[in-house]
Amino acid sequence: MGTNGDAAVKVVPVRHVGQWFGLAFLALFIAMLIHTIFSKIPSGVRKCHFVAARYICHPVLKWRFGWNDIFHYFTNHLVLRGLLITLELTAIAMLIGIVLGVFVAIMRLSHNRLLSGAAWTYTWIFRGTPVYVQILMWGAIAFLYPQLAIGIPFTHIYLVHFGANSVFSLFNAAVTALGLNEGAYFSEIVRSGLIAVDEGQTEAAMSLGMTRGQTLRLVVLPQAMRVIIPPTGNEVISMLKTTSLVSAIAVVDLLGAVTNIYNQTYQIMPMLIMASLWYLIVSTILSVGQFYLERYFARGALRTPPLTPIQRVRRDLRGIASKYRTRRGVRVGAPS
Amino acid sequence: MTEPMVEAIGVHKSYAGVEVLQGVNLTVARGEVTCLIGPSGSGKSTFLRCINHLEKHDAGELRVDGELVGYEAKGDKLYELNDRRICQERSQIGMVFQRFNLFQNLNVLENITTGPVKVKDVNEELSKKFARELLVRVGLEGKEKNYPTQLSGGQQQRVAIARALAMEPKLMLFDEPTSALDPELVGEVLDVMKDLARSGMTMIVVTHEMGFAKEVADTVYFLDQGVIEESGDPKVVLTSPSSPRLQSFLSKVL
């Protein structure tokens, strides 16, 4: 039968009864979720009408999730300004983190004990303490150093000096804290990228007479990028959310703006949901960017690059179409 | 007699207590092809890497073109050379690796021109022109824009040879250049090496290709357990070895 190419065999797929129960429960759960998200509850206010010589009162309903408030405040200028601060913090802190991370990773891999020791200590301290504590400390740096000065160490001869608060404005303190913390994490990412490059590449470069610096710049770092880029996207998204901690030192970022609003209006949950929606929107945009960046850097390393979402939808549609065909009976066995 | 290109006297090297080289003595005259043979772990590759200071030797004297490798003698003291001087020494010695080690991020032409342009400050156009000539010489014209992964092993190794030659080295080191190749690709690489030998290049080749050694080498050194066990004319050494260890080695590889 299998050897005869003309035999069409009816294939009966295995029935998965359990799956149908699971599906039913899932459908129920989703229905409940959607219902509660878009449900209305009594607002505590009663509205009464004088109808047919008597009052008829009924409670006024409102959205449980406060959708109308969310909609109302979504593009409020305070919220947008907070969002801008969040984006600025993310961008600047990432920039500091990346530059610092590359240098620290290179120092860490140096043969010079002093350099690698310094790099290790930096990573140890900034990765080993909570970023929240670091933000609080940079915000309070003026308690430690009210005056900052450039001059000759161990003397009282200063060229310039200024108040710590003028340099470490709350925004600058926040950016410093986030950037230094990110640098410690990023250095580990860069280091793993550098280690991932085959040692033969370094040897070949050295055998041509390249210095260590040239070897790193021309040969190793470009190849390490393939390993470094994907987690970088992750770090950016992670940083976007970590910036919300800066409201601890009264920087008015997205969360800070939202907090200010609900402190006056008491719409706590709607405002927090709104902030979450904004974070979701931005991180979605970032992850789309990350996908295409990764795909770009996988060039040459992978024979078949991962499909883009559009390509994936097309493939799935084709898959469903062919599955439908199999259900109706498929030819089994190779044509002779 | 002119000064030899490479001279090793009692070269020692140990890793973590294991003595890989236990006093290697060897002389390579200018324009000669020398083959180093021996079982794996005998220290052939380590010795080769000492010659361009990819490995630091612990004791003994190693000279290339009359100059000490990695050190400078002043009075009765040896001074370690700084990185820049070591790089400069290396730039005059070409090296070809078992696993080709072409720069994966650069195409064939860039692989060849990077050395001259970045290390020797050669004009970019000139070095491209020279690179194309070298590609013709190794039989790979038209592959300028390809990336290493798009080439076969034999082609990659020929590019690697061209890359080393682009530096116009006075000495070429080959570290088992055909060991990572499919058997049918070995010939094309050996042909390029034979051609190079005929052109008068001084070459030291670590190899398991006894046919190549017999045909091309002026001298063969048999290295075993970190010492030169036997050396001489390949036609004599490889056909009627006197040392029992070489006899047993040859009976296994031939």
XYZ file of C-alpha atoms in Angstrom:
590
model
C 0.000 0.000 0.000
C 2.782 2.397 0.961
C 4.756 1.421 -2.102
C 1.834 2.067 -4.354
C 1.971 5.786 -5.069
C -1.677 5.984 -6.112
C -3.124 4.824 -2.813
C -4.830 7.713 -1.049
C -5.160 6.995 2.669
C -7.658 8.645 4.943
C -5.767 9.930 7.954
C -7.774 10.202 11.161
C -6.001 12.535 13.594
C -5.857 11.572 17.282
C -8.761 13.133 19.193
C -7.590 15.241 22.132
C -10.653 15.307 24.379
C -8.801 16.861 27.315
C -7.760 19.744 25.123
C -11.375 20.683 24.498
C -12.072 20.949 28.231
C -8.983 23.066 28.684
C -10.048 25.265 25.824
C -13.498 25.678 27.319
C -12.059 26.769 30.674
C -9.697 29.163 28.956
C -12.550 30.666 26.951
C -14.554 31.085 30.134
C -11.635 32.750 31.884
C -11.031 35.145 29.001
C -14.721 36.022 28.891
C -14.679 36.786 32.629
C -11.558 38.883 32.229
C -12.988 40.936 29.398
C -16.238 41.313 31.300
C -14.563 42.604 34.440
C -12.258 44.948 32.517
C -15.214 46.555 30.813
C -17.700 46.234 33.678
C -19.412 49.086 35.445
C -19.954 49.530 39.158
C -22.026 51.926 41.259
C -20.183 55.192 41.682
C -21.719 55.915 45.098
C -23.812 58.684 43.624
C -27.544 58.235 43.249
C -29.502 60.010 40.680
C -33.197 60.655 41.307
C -35.947 61.657 38.918
C -39.364 62.941 39.798
C -41.584 60.692 37.795
C -45.328 60.229 38.198
C -45.576 62.125 41.468
C -42.722 60.336 43.152
C -38.939 60.095 43.141
C -37.314 57.166 41.407
C -33.683 56.843 42.397
C -31.001 54.684 40.904
C -27.265 54.512 41.391
C -25.044 56.121 38.778
C -22.687 53.596 37.238
C -19.062 54.118 36.325
C -16.348 52.054 34.611
C -14.666 49.745 37.122
C -11.311 50.477 35.472
C -12.063 54.159 35.013
C -11.699 54.095 31.245
C -13.174 57.554 30.830
C -10.576 59.003 33.245
C -7.801 57.137 31.497
C -8.996 58.447 28.154
C -9.319 61.943 29.586
C -5.792 62.101 31.016
C -4.046 59.974 28.376
C -2.568 62.920 26.473
C -2.649 65.420 29.324
C 0.349 67.757 29.022
C 1.656 66.754 32.488
C 1.535 63.094 31.497
C 3.260 63.769 28.168
C 5.938 65.838 29.890
C 6.496 62.970 32.338
C 6.712 60.547 29.420
C 9.318 62.760 27.774
C 11.392 62.762 30.986
C 11.111 58.954 31.109
C 12.324 58.674 27.515
C 15.182 61.125 28.164
C 16.260 59.239 31.268
C 16.171 55.947 29.349
C 18.177 57.273 26.414
C 20.857 59.140 28.396
C 21.283 56.440 31.044
C 21.612 53.766 28.330
C 24.184 55.880 26.501
C 26.238 56.284 29.685
C 25.791 52.586 30.443
C 26.908 51.433 26.995
C 30.002 53.644 26.796
C 30.974 52.779 30.363
C 30.178 49.102 29.836
C 32.460 48.810 26.796
C 35.374 50.437 28.616
C 34.865 48.426 31.786
C 34.610 45.161 29.815
C 37.869 45.924 27.997
C 39.538 46.853 31.302
C 38.228 43.667 32.855
C 39.856 41.547 30.134
C 43.125 43.488 30.326
C 46.290 41.696 31.396
C 47.017 44.638 33.665
C 45.936 43.564 37.169
C 45.201 47.134 38.242
C 42.830 47.756 35.334
C 41.020 44.453 35.629
C 40.836 44.826 39.415
C 39.338 48.301 39.137
C 36.793 47.066 36.615
C 35.884 44.112 38.792
C 35.419 46.333 41.857
C 33.177 48.728 39.946
C 30.986 45.886 38.709
C 30.955 44.333 42.155
C 29.682 47.475 43.881
C 27.201 48.725 41.301
C 25.754 45.331 40.460
C 25.734 44.205 44.063
C 23.603 46.998 45.515
C 19.971 47.794 44.651
C 19.540 50.437 41.984
C 16.819 52.021 44.155
C 19.368 52.610 46.935
C 21.836 53.987 44.398
C 19.241 56.449 43.116
C 18.495 57.614 46.675
C 22.205 58.034 47.364
C 22.936 60.069 44.247
C 19.915 62.200 45.069
C 21.402 62.860 48.503
C 25.009 63.275 47.372
C 25.060 66.862 48.634
C 24.951 65.557 52.216
C 28.253 63.810 51.562
C 29.870 66.467 49.405
C 28.175 69.875 49.694
C 30.952 71.411 47.606
C 32.667 69.926 44.587
C 36.015 71.303 43.491
C 38.774 70.710 40.992
C 42.207 71.395 42.428
C 45.309 69.785 43.873
C 44.497 66.717 45.970
C 45.097 66.886 49.755
C 45.459 70.673 49.689
C 42.998 73.531 49.846
C 44.073 74.891 46.487
C 41.071 74.869 44.143
C 40.834 75.920 40.534
C 37.049 75.762 40.404
C 34.460 74.862 42.923
C 30.702 74.674 42.859
C 27.802 73.454 44.920
C 26.952 69.788 44.546
C 23.292 70.578 44.041
C 24.052 72.691 40.986
C 25.816 69.762 39.302
C 23.630 67.005 40.652
C 20.220 68.388 39.918
C 17.630 65.727 40.630
C 17.528 64.777 36.956
C 21.335 64.538 36.740
C 21.474 62.513 39.941
C 18.887 60.116 38.515
C 20.718 59.796 35.204
C 24.045 59.234 36.985
C 22.588 56.538 39.202
C 20.871 54.727 36.339
C 23.861 55.096 33.990
C 26.436 53.819 36.480
C 24.222 50.905 37.410
C 23.608 50.044 33.760
C 27.340 50.293 33.022
C 28.003 47.492 35.495
C 25.450 45.200 33.847
C 26.376 46.199 30.328
C 30.058 45.514 30.911
C 29.139 41.888 31.552
C 27.218 41.743 28.276
C 30.156 43.232 26.363
C 32.564 40.914 28.134
C 30.580 37.837 27.132
C 30.536 39.153 23.564
C 34.304 39.636 23.532
C 34.905 36.190 25.009
C 32.616 34.632 22.400
C 34.938 35.677 19.566
C 37.270 32.807 18.643
C 40.770 33.228 20.039
C 42.174 32.367 16.615
C 40.945 35.749 15.390
C 43.106 37.525 17.953
C 46.086 35.332 17.148
C 45.757 35.985 13.424
C 45.563 39.729 14.047
C 48.564 39.650 16.359
C 50.567 37.577 13.886
C 50.084 40.376 11.353
C 51.684 42.727 13.866
C 48.518 44.479 15.039
C 48.641 46.026 18.489
C 46.149 44.937 21.149
C 44.113 48.075 20.487
C 43.961 47.483 16.745
C 43.063 43.836 17.254
C 40.195 44.835 19.516
C 38.924 47.674 17.341
C 39.292 46.103 13.899
C 38.696 42.425 14.535
C 37.244 41.433 17.903
C 34.719 44.163 18.724
C 32.955 44.084 15.313
C 32.463 40.327 15.716
C 31.390 40.642 19.344
C 28.522 42.925 18.232
C 26.522 39.908 17.070
C 26.448 38.652 20.644
C 26.134 42.084 22.265
C 23.229 43.525 20.258
C 20.343 41.201 21.263
C 20.691 41.669 25.050
C 21.135 45.403 24.483
C 17.548 45.607 23.259
C 16.514 43.823 26.409
C 18.476 46.259 28.547
C 16.811 49.272 26.897
C 13.345 47.888 27.651
C 14.420 47.023 31.169
C 15.830 50.538 31.624
C 12.573 52.098 30.416
C 10.806 50.469 33.351
C 13.600 50.972 35.879
C 13.421 54.742 35.323
C 10.121 54.685 37.224
C 12.199 54.361 40.413
C 13.433 57.944 40.066
C 10.189 59.264 41.517
C 11.928 58.264 44.788
C 13.988 61.452 44.490
C 11.097 63.527 43.152
C 12.019 63.497 39.486
C 8.720 63.906 37.689
C 8.867 61.119 35.136
C 5.817 59.339 33.730
C 5.068 57.636 37.044
C 5.784 60.874 38.938
C 3.345 62.810 36.766
C 0.671 60.179 37.232
C 1.255 60.137 40.988
C 0.908 63.914 41.123
C -2.399 63.646 39.322
C -3.921 60.954 41.530
C -2.743 62.684 44.684
C -5.209 65.398 43.743
C -7.987 63.420 42.088
C -7.720 60.095 44.002
C -8.110 58.143 40.748
C -5.290 55.882 41.798
C -5.996 52.743 39.777
C -7.037 54.449 36.542
C -3.886 56.588 36.590
C -1.630 53.601 37.300
C -3.323 51.642 34.513
C -2.776 54.610 32.229
C 0.927 54.759 33.096
C 1.180 51.013 32.460
C -0.451 51.464 29.064
C 2.127 54.101 28.161
C 4.998 51.863 29.314
C 3.503 49.026 27.265
C 3.220 51.188 24.162
C 6.834 52.362 24.356
C 8.252 48.918 25.179
C 6.266 47.399 22.300
C 7.779 49.920 19.894
C 11.231 49.178 21.338
C 10.824 45.422 21.014
C 9.820 45.765 17.375
C 13.012 47.776 16.863
C 14.973 45.120 18.740
C 13.608 42.381 16.480
C 14.774 44.077 13.309
C 18.147 45.052 14.823
C 18.792 41.446 15.841
C 17.785 40.227 12.425
C 20.234 42.685 10.866
C 23.155 41.581 13.037
C 22.411 37.883 12.530
C 23.240 38.419 8.843
C 26.097 36.198 7.764
C 25.925 34.181 10.977
C 22.615 32.472 10.299
C 21.767 30.753 7.052
C 18.074 31.509 7.416
C 17.234 34.706 9.297
C 14.187 34.596 11.603
C 10.923 35.473 9.896
C 9.469 38.948 10.258
C 5.994 39.037 11.851
C 4.409 39.586 8.434
C 6.252 36.604 6.991
C 5.198 34.536 9.991
C 1.508 35.380 9.496
C 1.813 34.391 5.838
C 3.494 31.110 6.772
C 0.794 30.349 9.367
C -1.962 31.001 6.848
C -0.249 28.667 4.410
C 0.076 26.121 7.243
C -3.626 26.263 8.039
C -4.493 25.879 4.368
C -2.318 22.785 3.999
C -3.617 21.303 7.253
C -7.140 21.658 5.904
C -6.037 19.728 2.855
C -4.540 16.908 4.994
C -7.768 16.490 6.926
C -9.515 15.648 3.723
C -7.102 12.800 3.024
C -3.574 12.928 1.814
C -1.408 10.873 -0.456
C 0.891 8.640 1.542
C 4.073 7.191 0.121
C 6.407 8.547 -2.505
C 5.288 8.369 -6.112
C 7.161 5.531 -7.787
C 78.124 31.377 5.127
C 75.454 34.036 5.700
C 73.545 34.385 8.915
C 70.649 31.893 9.253
C 67.061 33.180 9.157
C 66.097 31.305 12.298
C 68.398 29.982 14.950
C 67.227 28.225 18.099
C 69.599 27.132 20.823
C 68.186 25.205 23.780
C 64.691 26.702 23.623
C 62.552 25.756 26.613
C 58.874 26.311 27.261
C 56.576 24.941 29.913
C 52.896 25.363 30.678
C 51.772 24.906 34.251
C 54.677 22.674 35.131
C 54.593 20.595 31.952
C 57.736 21.067 29.914
C 56.536 21.211 26.327
C 59.871 22.227 24.835
C 62.935 20.770 26.485
C 65.774 22.463 24.675
C 65.080 22.700 20.972
C 68.048 23.327 18.681
C 67.330 24.210 15.099
C 68.745 26.294 12.266
C 66.925 27.492 9.187
C 68.973 29.022 6.395
C 67.609 31.793 4.174
C 65.433 30.552 1.330
C 65.145 27.109 2.854
C 62.018 25.108 3.489
C 62.032 23.329 6.822
C 59.416 20.815 7.861
C 58.693 20.014 11.492
C 57.126 16.614 11.995
C 56.242 14.675 15.080
C 53.390 13.181 17.084
C 50.725 15.495 18.500
C 51.752 17.038 21.784
C 55.405 16.908 20.811
C 55.668 20.721 20.887
C 55.803 21.463 17.139
C 53.104 24.136 17.210
C 54.377 25.610 20.459
C 57.842 26.010 18.974
C 56.409 27.630 15.852
C 54.442 30.082 17.992
C 57.574 30.951 19.953
C 59.228 32.091 16.733
C 56.791 34.999 16.323
C 56.400 35.442 20.055
C 52.752 34.375 20.240
C 54.211 32.275 23.042
C 57.030 33.469 25.263
C 59.845 30.932 25.570
C 61.194 30.463 29.097
C 64.836 29.769 28.400
C 67.282 29.437 25.565
C 68.162 31.635 22.661
C 65.873 32.222 19.713
C 66.960 34.486 16.879
C 65.148 35.535 13.733
C 67.289 37.280 11.140
C 70.012 37.729 13.740
C 67.712 39.494 16.233
C 66.622 37.949 19.519
C 62.874 37.251 19.559
C 61.084 39.328 22.181
C 64.236 40.558 23.911
C 67.073 42.936 23.385
C 70.593 42.234 24.595
C 72.387 45.185 26.116
C 75.648 44.356 27.823
C 75.117 41.121 29.681
C 71.414 41.709 30.328
C 68.309 40.857 28.343
C 65.599 43.491 28.172
C 62.071 42.466 27.335
C 60.784 44.373 24.302
C 57.708 46.566 24.629
C 54.487 45.695 22.776
C 55.190 48.029 19.893
C 58.561 46.452 19.143
C 57.115 42.950 19.407
C 54.338 43.897 16.971
C 56.955 45.255 14.624
C 58.906 42.005 14.809
C 55.754 39.983 14.176
C 54.790 42.061 11.170
C 57.837 40.686 9.347
C 56.882 37.054 9.971
C 53.868 35.587 8.203
C 51.820 32.895 9.893
C 49.244 30.491 8.510
C 47.038 28.648 10.985
C 45.458 25.215 11.012
C 41.971 26.708 11.235
C 42.662 29.550 8.772
C 41.520 32.254 11.215
C 40.358 34.618 8.503
C 38.673 37.705 9.932
C 34.988 36.743 9.794
C 33.777 40.330 9.730
C 35.811 41.290 6.676
C 35.594 40.184 3.050
C 38.494 38.524 1.233
C 40.046 41.745 -0.056
C 39.748 43.479 3.335
C 41.265 40.438 5.034
C 44.346 40.840 2.856
C 44.666 44.628 2.942
C 43.998 45.232 6.665
C 47.514 44.218 7.710
C 49.469 46.372 5.256
C 47.139 49.375 5.638
C 46.802 49.368 9.428
C 50.186 48.005 10.472
C 52.571 49.153 7.755
C 50.692 52.306 6.708
C 50.676 51.242 3.081
C 48.488 53.331 0.798
C 45.065 51.684 0.509
C 44.907 51.676 -3.295
C 48.391 50.197 -3.572
C 47.612 47.477 -1.078
C 44.363 46.620 -2.926
C 46.329 46.288 -6.134
C 48.872 44.038 -4.426
C 46.061 42.032 -2.812
C 44.523 41.353 -6.245
C 47.900 40.189 -7.544
C 48.214 37.857 -4.578
C 44.716 36.484 -5.174
C 45.710 35.677 -8.745
C 48.813 33.981 -7.397
C 46.797 31.725 -5.059
C 44.217 31.119 -7.802
C 41.320 33.049 -6.283
C 40.784 36.015 -8.573
C 37.183 37.208 -8.518
C 36.620 36.232 -4.854
C 37.484 39.703 -3.527
C 33.987 40.475 -2.243
C 33.248 37.068 -0.686
C 33.133 36.574 3.052
C 35.193 33.759 4.623
C 32.122 31.632 5.437
C 31.230 31.582 1.736
C 34.508 29.876 0.818
C 35.607 26.254 1.077
C 38.334 25.358 3.547
C 40.954 25.155 0.822
C 39.967 28.554 -0.536
C 40.022 30.054 2.961
C 43.496 28.706 3.581
C 44.732 30.149 0.293
C 43.289 33.533 1.277
C 45.070 33.162 4.630
C 48.351 32.577 2.780
C 47.705 35.637 0.615
C 46.936 37.654 3.766
C 50.280 36.658 5.288
C 52.155 37.355 2.046
C 50.611 40.826 1.783
C 52.856 41.897 4.658
C 55.880 40.940 2.516
C 57.328 38.770 5.271
C 60.894 37.531 5.338
C 59.785 34.262 6.907
C 56.582 32.234 6.684
C 55.343 29.906 9.409
C 52.739 27.248 8.618
C 50.999 25.535 11.536
C 49.492 22.314 10.120
C 47.997 24.247 7.203
C 46.179 21.253 5.691
C 45.077 19.355 8.813
C 41.612 20.914 8.917
C 40.914 20.341 5.228
C 38.893 17.693 3.426
C 41.321 15.340 1.644
C 40.397 16.565 -1.830
C 41.205 20.175 -0.862
C 44.672 19.481 0.531
C 46.304 19.502 -2.893
C 45.301 23.039 -3.827
C 46.859 24.447 -0.650
C 50.031 22.385 -0.982
C 50.395 23.572 -4.600
C 50.353 27.191 -3.454
C 52.957 26.360 -0.796
C 55.188 24.565 -3.311
C 54.961 27.563 -5.597
C 55.934 29.794 -2.677
C 58.878 27.546 -1.839
C 60.127 27.713 -5.421
C 60.018 31.511 -5.270
C 62.674 31.393 -2.566
C 60.598 32.129 0.534
C 62.025 30.907 3.825
C 59.378 28.607 5.273
C 58.911 26.561 8.417
C 56.082 24.090 8.020
C 54.572 22.001 10.773
C 52.908 19.205 8.861
C 51.732 15.624 8.689
C 52.042 15.599 4.901
C 55.092 13.369 4.499
C 54.826 13.554 0.707
C 55.088 17.320 0.816
C 58.014 17.148 3.233
C 59.851 14.701 0.993
C 59.234 16.715 -2.144
C 59.696 20.295 -0.969
C 61.640 20.427 2.283
C 65.357 21.056 2.389
C 65.530 19.849 5.964
C 63.186 17.843 8.136
C 63.179 17.975 11.934
C 61.486 15.238 13.925
C 60.300 16.619 17.252
C 59.320 14.232 20.027
C 58.546 15.023 23.662
C 59.966 18.506 23.364
C 63.332 17.686 21.790
C 64.626 17.302 18.240
C 65.059 13.562 17.933
C 66.360 13.454 14.409
C 66.966 15.861 11.539
C 68.438 16.083 8.085
C 67.693 15.636 4.409
C 64.072 14.459 4.102
C 64.962 11.814 1.537
C 67.303 10.230 4.055
C 65.416 10.921 7.277
C 62.000 9.879 6.019
C 63.099 6.781 4.130
C 65.730 5.331 6.436
C 65.290 6.836 9.885
C 67.893 5.911 12.448
C 65.957 6.692 15.633
C 63.510 3.985 16.701
C 60.939 6.596 17.722
C 60.924 8.152 14.245
C 60.704 4.666 12.778
C 57.627 3.913 14.824
C 56.110 7.366 14.083
C 56.591 6.951 10.343
C 55.145 3.459 10.401
C 51.963 4.978 11.845
C 51.569 7.957 9.515
C 52.691 6.467 6.205
